[in-house]
Every structure is written in structure tokens, then in C-alpha cells.
CSV table of C-alpha atoms in Angstrom, one decimal:
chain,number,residue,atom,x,y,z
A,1,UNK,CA,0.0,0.0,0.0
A,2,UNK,CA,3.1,2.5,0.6
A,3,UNK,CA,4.3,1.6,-2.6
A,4,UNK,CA,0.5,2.1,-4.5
A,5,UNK,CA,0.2,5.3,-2.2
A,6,UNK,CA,3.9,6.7,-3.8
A,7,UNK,CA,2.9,5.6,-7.4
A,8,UNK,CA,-0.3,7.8,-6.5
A,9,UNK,CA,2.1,10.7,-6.0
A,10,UNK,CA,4.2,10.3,-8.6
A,11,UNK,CA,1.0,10.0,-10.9
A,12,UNK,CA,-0.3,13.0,-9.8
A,13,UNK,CA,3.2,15.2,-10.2
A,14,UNK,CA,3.0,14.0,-13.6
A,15,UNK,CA,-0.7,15.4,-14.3
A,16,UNK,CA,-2.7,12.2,-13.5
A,17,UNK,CA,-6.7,13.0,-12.6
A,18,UNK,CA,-7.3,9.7,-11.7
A,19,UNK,CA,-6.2,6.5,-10.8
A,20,UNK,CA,-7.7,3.2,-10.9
A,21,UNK,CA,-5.9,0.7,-7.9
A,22,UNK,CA,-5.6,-2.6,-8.1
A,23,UNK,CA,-6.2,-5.0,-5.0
A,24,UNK,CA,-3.1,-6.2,-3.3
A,25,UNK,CA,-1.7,-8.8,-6.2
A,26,UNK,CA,-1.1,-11.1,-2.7
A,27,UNK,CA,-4.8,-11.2,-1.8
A,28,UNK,CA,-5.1,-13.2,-5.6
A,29,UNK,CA,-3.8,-16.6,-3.7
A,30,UNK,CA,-4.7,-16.3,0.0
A,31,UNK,CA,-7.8,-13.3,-0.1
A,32,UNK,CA,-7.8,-10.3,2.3
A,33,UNK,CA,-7.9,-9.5,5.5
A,34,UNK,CA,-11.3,-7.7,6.5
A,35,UNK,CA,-11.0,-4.0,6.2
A,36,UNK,CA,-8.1,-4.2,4.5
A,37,UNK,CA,-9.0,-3.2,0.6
A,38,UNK,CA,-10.7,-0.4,2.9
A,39,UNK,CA,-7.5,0.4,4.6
A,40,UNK,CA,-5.9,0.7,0.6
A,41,UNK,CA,-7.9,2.8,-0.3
A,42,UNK,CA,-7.9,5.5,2.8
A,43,UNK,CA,-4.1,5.7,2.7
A,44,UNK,CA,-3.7,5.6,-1.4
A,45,UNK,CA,-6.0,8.7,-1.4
A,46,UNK,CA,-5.2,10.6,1.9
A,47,UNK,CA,-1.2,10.3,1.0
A,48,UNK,CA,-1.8,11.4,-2.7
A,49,UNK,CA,-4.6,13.4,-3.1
A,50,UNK,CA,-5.5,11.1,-6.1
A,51,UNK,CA,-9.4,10.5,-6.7
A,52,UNK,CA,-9.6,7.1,-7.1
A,53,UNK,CA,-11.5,4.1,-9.0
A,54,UNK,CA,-12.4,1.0,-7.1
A,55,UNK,CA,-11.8,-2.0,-9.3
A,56,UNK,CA,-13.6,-5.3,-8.6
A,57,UNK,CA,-11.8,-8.3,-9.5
A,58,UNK,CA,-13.3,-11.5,-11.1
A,59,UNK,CA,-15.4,-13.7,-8.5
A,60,UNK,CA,-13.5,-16.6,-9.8
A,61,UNK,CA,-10.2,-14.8,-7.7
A,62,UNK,CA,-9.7,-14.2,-4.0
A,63,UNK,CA,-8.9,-10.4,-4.5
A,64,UNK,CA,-12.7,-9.9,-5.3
A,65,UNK,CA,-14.9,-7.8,-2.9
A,66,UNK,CA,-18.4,-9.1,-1.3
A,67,UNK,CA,-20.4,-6.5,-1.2
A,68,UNK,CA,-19.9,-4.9,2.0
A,69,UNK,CA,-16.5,-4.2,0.9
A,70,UNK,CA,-17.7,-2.7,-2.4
A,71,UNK,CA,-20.4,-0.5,-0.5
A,72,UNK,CA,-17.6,0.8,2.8
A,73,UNK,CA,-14.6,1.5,0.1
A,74,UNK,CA,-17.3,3.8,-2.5
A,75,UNK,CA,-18.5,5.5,0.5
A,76,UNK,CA,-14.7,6.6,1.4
A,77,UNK,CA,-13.3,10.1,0.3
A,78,UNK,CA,-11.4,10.4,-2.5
A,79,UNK,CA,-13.5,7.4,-4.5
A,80,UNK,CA,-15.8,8.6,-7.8
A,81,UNK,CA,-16.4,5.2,-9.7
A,82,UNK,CA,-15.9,2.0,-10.1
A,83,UNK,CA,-14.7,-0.4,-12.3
A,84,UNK,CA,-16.5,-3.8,-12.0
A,85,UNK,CA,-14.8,-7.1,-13.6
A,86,UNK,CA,-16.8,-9.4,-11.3
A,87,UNK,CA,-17.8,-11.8,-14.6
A,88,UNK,CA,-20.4,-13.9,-12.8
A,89,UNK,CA,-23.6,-12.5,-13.7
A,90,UNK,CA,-25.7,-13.6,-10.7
A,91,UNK,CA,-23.3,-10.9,-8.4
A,92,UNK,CA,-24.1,-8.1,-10.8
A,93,UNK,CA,-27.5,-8.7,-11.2
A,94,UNK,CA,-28.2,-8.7,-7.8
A,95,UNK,CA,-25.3,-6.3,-6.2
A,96,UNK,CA,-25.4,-3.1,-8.9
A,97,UNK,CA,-28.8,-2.7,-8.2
A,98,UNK,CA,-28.1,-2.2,-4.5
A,99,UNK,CA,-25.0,0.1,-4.9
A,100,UNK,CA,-27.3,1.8,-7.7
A,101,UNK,CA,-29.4,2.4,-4.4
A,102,UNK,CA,-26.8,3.4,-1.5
A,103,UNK,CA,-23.8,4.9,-3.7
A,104,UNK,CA,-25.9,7.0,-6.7
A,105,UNK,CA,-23.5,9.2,-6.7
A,106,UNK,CA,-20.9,6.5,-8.0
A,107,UNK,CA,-19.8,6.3,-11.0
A,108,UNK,CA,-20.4,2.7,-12.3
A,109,UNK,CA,-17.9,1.0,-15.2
A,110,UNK,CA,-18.1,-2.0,-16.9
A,111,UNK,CA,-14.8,-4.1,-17.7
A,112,UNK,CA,-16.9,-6.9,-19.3
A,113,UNK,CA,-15.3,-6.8,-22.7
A,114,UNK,CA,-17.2,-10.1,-23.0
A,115,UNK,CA,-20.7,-9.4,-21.6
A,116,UNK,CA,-20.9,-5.7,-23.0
A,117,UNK,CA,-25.0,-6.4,-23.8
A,118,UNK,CA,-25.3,-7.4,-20.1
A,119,UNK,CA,-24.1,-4.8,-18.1
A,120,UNK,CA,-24.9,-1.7,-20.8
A,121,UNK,CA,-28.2,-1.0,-19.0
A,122,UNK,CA,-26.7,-0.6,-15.8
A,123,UNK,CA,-23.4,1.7,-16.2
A,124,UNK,CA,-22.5,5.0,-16.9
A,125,UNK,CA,-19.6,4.0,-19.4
A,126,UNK,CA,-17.5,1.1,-20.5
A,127,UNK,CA,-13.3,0.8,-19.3
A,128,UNK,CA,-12.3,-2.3,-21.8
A,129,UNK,CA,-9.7,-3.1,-23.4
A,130,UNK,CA,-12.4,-3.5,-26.4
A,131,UNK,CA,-12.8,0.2,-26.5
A,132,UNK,CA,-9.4,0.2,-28.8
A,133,UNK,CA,-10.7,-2.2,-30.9
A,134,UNK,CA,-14.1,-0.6,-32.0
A,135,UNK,CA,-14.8,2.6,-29.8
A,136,UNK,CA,-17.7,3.7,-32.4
A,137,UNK,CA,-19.7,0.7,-31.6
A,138,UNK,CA,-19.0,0.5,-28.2
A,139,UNK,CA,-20.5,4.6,-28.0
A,140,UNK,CA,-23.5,3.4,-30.0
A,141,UNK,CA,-23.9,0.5,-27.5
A,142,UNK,CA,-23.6,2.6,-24.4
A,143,UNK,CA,-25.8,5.3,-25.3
A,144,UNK,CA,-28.1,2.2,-26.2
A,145,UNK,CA,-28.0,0.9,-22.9
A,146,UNK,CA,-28.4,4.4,-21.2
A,147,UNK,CA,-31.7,4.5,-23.2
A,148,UNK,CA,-33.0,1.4,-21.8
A,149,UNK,CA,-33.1,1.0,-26.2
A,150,UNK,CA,-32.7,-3.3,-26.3
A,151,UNK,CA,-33.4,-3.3,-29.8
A,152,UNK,CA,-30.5,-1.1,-30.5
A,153,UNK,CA,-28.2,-2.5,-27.7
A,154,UNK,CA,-28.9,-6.1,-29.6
A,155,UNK,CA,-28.4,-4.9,-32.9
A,156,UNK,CA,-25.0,-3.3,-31.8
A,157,UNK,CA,-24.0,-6.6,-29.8
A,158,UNK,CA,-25.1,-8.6,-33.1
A,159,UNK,CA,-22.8,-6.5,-35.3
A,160,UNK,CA,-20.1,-6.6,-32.9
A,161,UNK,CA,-20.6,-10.8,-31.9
A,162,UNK,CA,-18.2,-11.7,-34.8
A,163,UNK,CA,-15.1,-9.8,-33.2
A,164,UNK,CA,-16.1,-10.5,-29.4
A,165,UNK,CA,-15.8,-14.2,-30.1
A,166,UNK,CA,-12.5,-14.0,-31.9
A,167,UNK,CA,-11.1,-12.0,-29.7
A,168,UNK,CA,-12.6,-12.5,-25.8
A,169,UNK,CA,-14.1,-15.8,-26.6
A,170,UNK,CA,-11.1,-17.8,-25.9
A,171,UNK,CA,-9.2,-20.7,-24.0
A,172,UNK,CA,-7.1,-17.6,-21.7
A,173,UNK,CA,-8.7,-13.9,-21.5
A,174,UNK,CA,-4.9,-13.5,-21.6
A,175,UNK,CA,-5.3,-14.3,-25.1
A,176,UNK,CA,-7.6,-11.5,-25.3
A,177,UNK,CA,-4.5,-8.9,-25.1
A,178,UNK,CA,-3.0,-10.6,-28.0
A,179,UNK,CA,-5.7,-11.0,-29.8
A,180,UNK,CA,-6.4,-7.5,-29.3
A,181,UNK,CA,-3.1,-6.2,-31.3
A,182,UNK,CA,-4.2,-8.1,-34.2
A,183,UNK,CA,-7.5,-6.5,-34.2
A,184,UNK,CA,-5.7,-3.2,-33.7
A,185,UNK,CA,-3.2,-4.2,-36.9
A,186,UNK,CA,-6.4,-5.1,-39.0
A,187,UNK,CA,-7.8,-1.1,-38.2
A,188,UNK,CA,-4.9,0.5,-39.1
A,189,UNK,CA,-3.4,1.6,-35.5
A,190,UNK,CA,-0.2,-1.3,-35.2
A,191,UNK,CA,2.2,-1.9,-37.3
A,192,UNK,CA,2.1,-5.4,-35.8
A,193,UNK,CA,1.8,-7.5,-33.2
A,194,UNK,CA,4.4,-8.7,-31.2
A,195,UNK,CA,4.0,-9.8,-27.9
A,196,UNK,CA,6.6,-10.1,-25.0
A,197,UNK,CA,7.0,-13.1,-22.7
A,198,UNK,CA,4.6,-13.8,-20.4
A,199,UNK,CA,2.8,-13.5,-23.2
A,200,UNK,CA,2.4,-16.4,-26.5
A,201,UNK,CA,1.6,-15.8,-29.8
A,202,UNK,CA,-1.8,-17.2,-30.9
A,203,UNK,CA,-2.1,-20.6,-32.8
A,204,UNK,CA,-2.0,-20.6,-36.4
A,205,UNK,CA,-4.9,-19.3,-38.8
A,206,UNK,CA,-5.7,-17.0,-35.3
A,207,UNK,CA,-4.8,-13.8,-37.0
A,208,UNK,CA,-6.7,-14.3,-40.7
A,209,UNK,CA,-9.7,-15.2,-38.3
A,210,UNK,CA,-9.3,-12.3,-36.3
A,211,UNK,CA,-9.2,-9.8,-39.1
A,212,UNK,CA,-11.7,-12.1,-41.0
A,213,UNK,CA,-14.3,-10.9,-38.3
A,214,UNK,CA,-13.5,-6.9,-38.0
A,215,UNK,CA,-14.1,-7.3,-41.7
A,216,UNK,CA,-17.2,-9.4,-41.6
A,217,UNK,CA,-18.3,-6.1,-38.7
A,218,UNK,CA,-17.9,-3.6,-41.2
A,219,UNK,CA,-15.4,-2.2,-38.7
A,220,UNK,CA,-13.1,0.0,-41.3
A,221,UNK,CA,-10.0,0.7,-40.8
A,222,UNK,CA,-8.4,4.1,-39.2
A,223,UNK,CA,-7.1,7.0,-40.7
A,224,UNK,CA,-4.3,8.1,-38.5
């Protein structure tokens, strides 16, 4: 947390408006002491000044926050929004409605580069990786979902269901992130994509498929 709260400072000498702070990577194998993520939090913003985003982790890790923890940590000074990564449906379903209720205030952020129709109607904006690949669509989608509009939302998602399966709908979401330079190559914003250990390149035939879907999208490419 001393080091998060220095890397807060140093963001914020540099210009930084916000910062978006991780769990403890620790609390990924052995989970968190109680009040701790609160603790984070308190001392991140009071030693910085930085207003911060909460980010909820995926249920399937130990670093993810039940619900109390969501609802003391967005109460604290300092935190606007939240980005929420839980990927198991049932949890958002039944815990965004609630901070909807107590936090309105809050700022509300989906990371669900795979469940983008899901969670539109319930956000104020999306923070995904996806946004690089197709940020057009992913503006129609969200205004979409602000308007309650499922027709559109659908017809967005639809559009869009050829490049989230080539991309998200894989073995490792790791595999997402290369996936994503491909997509990003195919547009017309990389000049390629190379990846760095830990990172693999993707099988063979990946990379036609990949631009074989932005294409099928009508997803042009961008003029830099």
C-alpha cells in the first residue's frame, strides 16, 4: 500500500486526474484480511490526493470484494467510480442494483469486454480493453443501454458478436490482449503484433480469423 500510495504521487506530479488501484496482487492466492482493501484505499488517497477508482476483480479470484466491501470502500473520500470485472452474472445482477441504491453518486464502469450487452443498461460507461478495438460501436452500445433502447443494444451486440468471439471468446482472456493487437493491426493503429514473454503468440490461422471478423463487422480501418 506504501508503494500504491507513492505511485499515486508520482501519478499525480505527472498530471494524473485519476487513478484506478488494483487489489493487493497477494490477496489473488490467500484473499484479504477484513478492512483491509478499505484500509488501501484511505491511505492511497489521503497520502496522494489522487481520486480514485475501485476496481472489482473477477469472482473466480480471491482479491474480489463481497459486497460490503464494495459498498464501505465507494463511501470513502477520495473514490468517484468503479470499475467492476466481477464476470459472474448472478453478483451483478443482484449487487449493482443495491449500490445503484446506496452509492448513486458512484460512477459505475463495466470491464466486461465479453458481456458488453449485459451490463450496458446498468453503467455510466464502459473501461475495456475492447474500446481500442471498435470505440464507435461500443458509444452506439452505451448510449443504447443508457436508453433502456434493447433493440438497439442487440443490434449493436449482433454487429459486434463476430469480433467478441474472436477475440474474448477464448481458451485464456490473456489471449484476449494478443488478440487485441491483431485487431488493432487489422484497423490500421499497429504496425504489428508482437507480444513479449509472459505472453504467447496465438495458434496458427488466429490472426486471418481475427481480421476475417472486423471485416465481416464492417469495422473500417483508421485513418491516422
Amino acid at each position: 500500500t506504501e508503494v500504491a500510495a507513492l505511485e499515486a504521487q508520482r501519478a499525480v506530479d505527472a498530471g494524473a486526474s485519476a487513478g484506478l488501484l488494483y487489489p493487493s496482487h497477494g490477496w489473488l492466492r490467500f484473499g484479504y484480511q477484513k478492512g483491509a482493501p478499505q484500509d488501501r484505499y484511505r491511505v492511497v488517497y489521503e497520502e496522494s490526493g489522487l481520486p480514485l477508482i475501485l476496481f472489482q476483480y473477477p469472482d473466480v479470484t480471491k482479491a474480489t470484494y463481497n459486497l460490503e466491501t464494495m459498498l464501505d470502500i465507494s463511501a470513502q473520500p477520495g473514490v468517484f467510480a468503479m470499475k467492476n470485472g466481477v464476470r459472474n452474472m448472478r453478483r451483478w445482477d443482484t449487487e449493482i442494483p443495491v449500490i445503484r441504491r446506496e452509492r448513486p453518486d458512484l460512477q459505475i464502469l463495466s470491464c466486461h469486454d465479453e458481456y458488453l450487452l449485459h451490463t450496458a443498461f446498468d453503467i455510466d460507461g464502459f473501461l475495456v480493453g475492447y474500446g481500442n478495438i471498435a470505440p464507435e460501436l461500443l458509444l452506439e452500445l452505451l448510449e443504447a443501454g443508457k436508453a433502456q433502447n434493447y433493440v438497439k443494444a442487440k443490434a449493436v451486440h449482433d454487429r459486434l458478436l463476430p469480433v467478441t468471439k474472436a477475440v474474448y471468446h477464448r481458451g485464456s482472456h490473456m489471449e484476449g490482449t494478443v488478440a487485441l493487437k491483431h485487431a488493432l493491426v487489422e484497423r490500421g493503429i499497429l504496425e504489428h503484433a508482437t507480444v513479449r514473454s509472459p505472453l504467447l503468440p496465438l495458434e496458427p490461422g488466429a490472426e486471418e480469423e481475427i481480421k476475417a471478423a472486423i471485416r465481416e463487422a464492417g469495422i473500417k480501418k483508421v485513418v491516422i
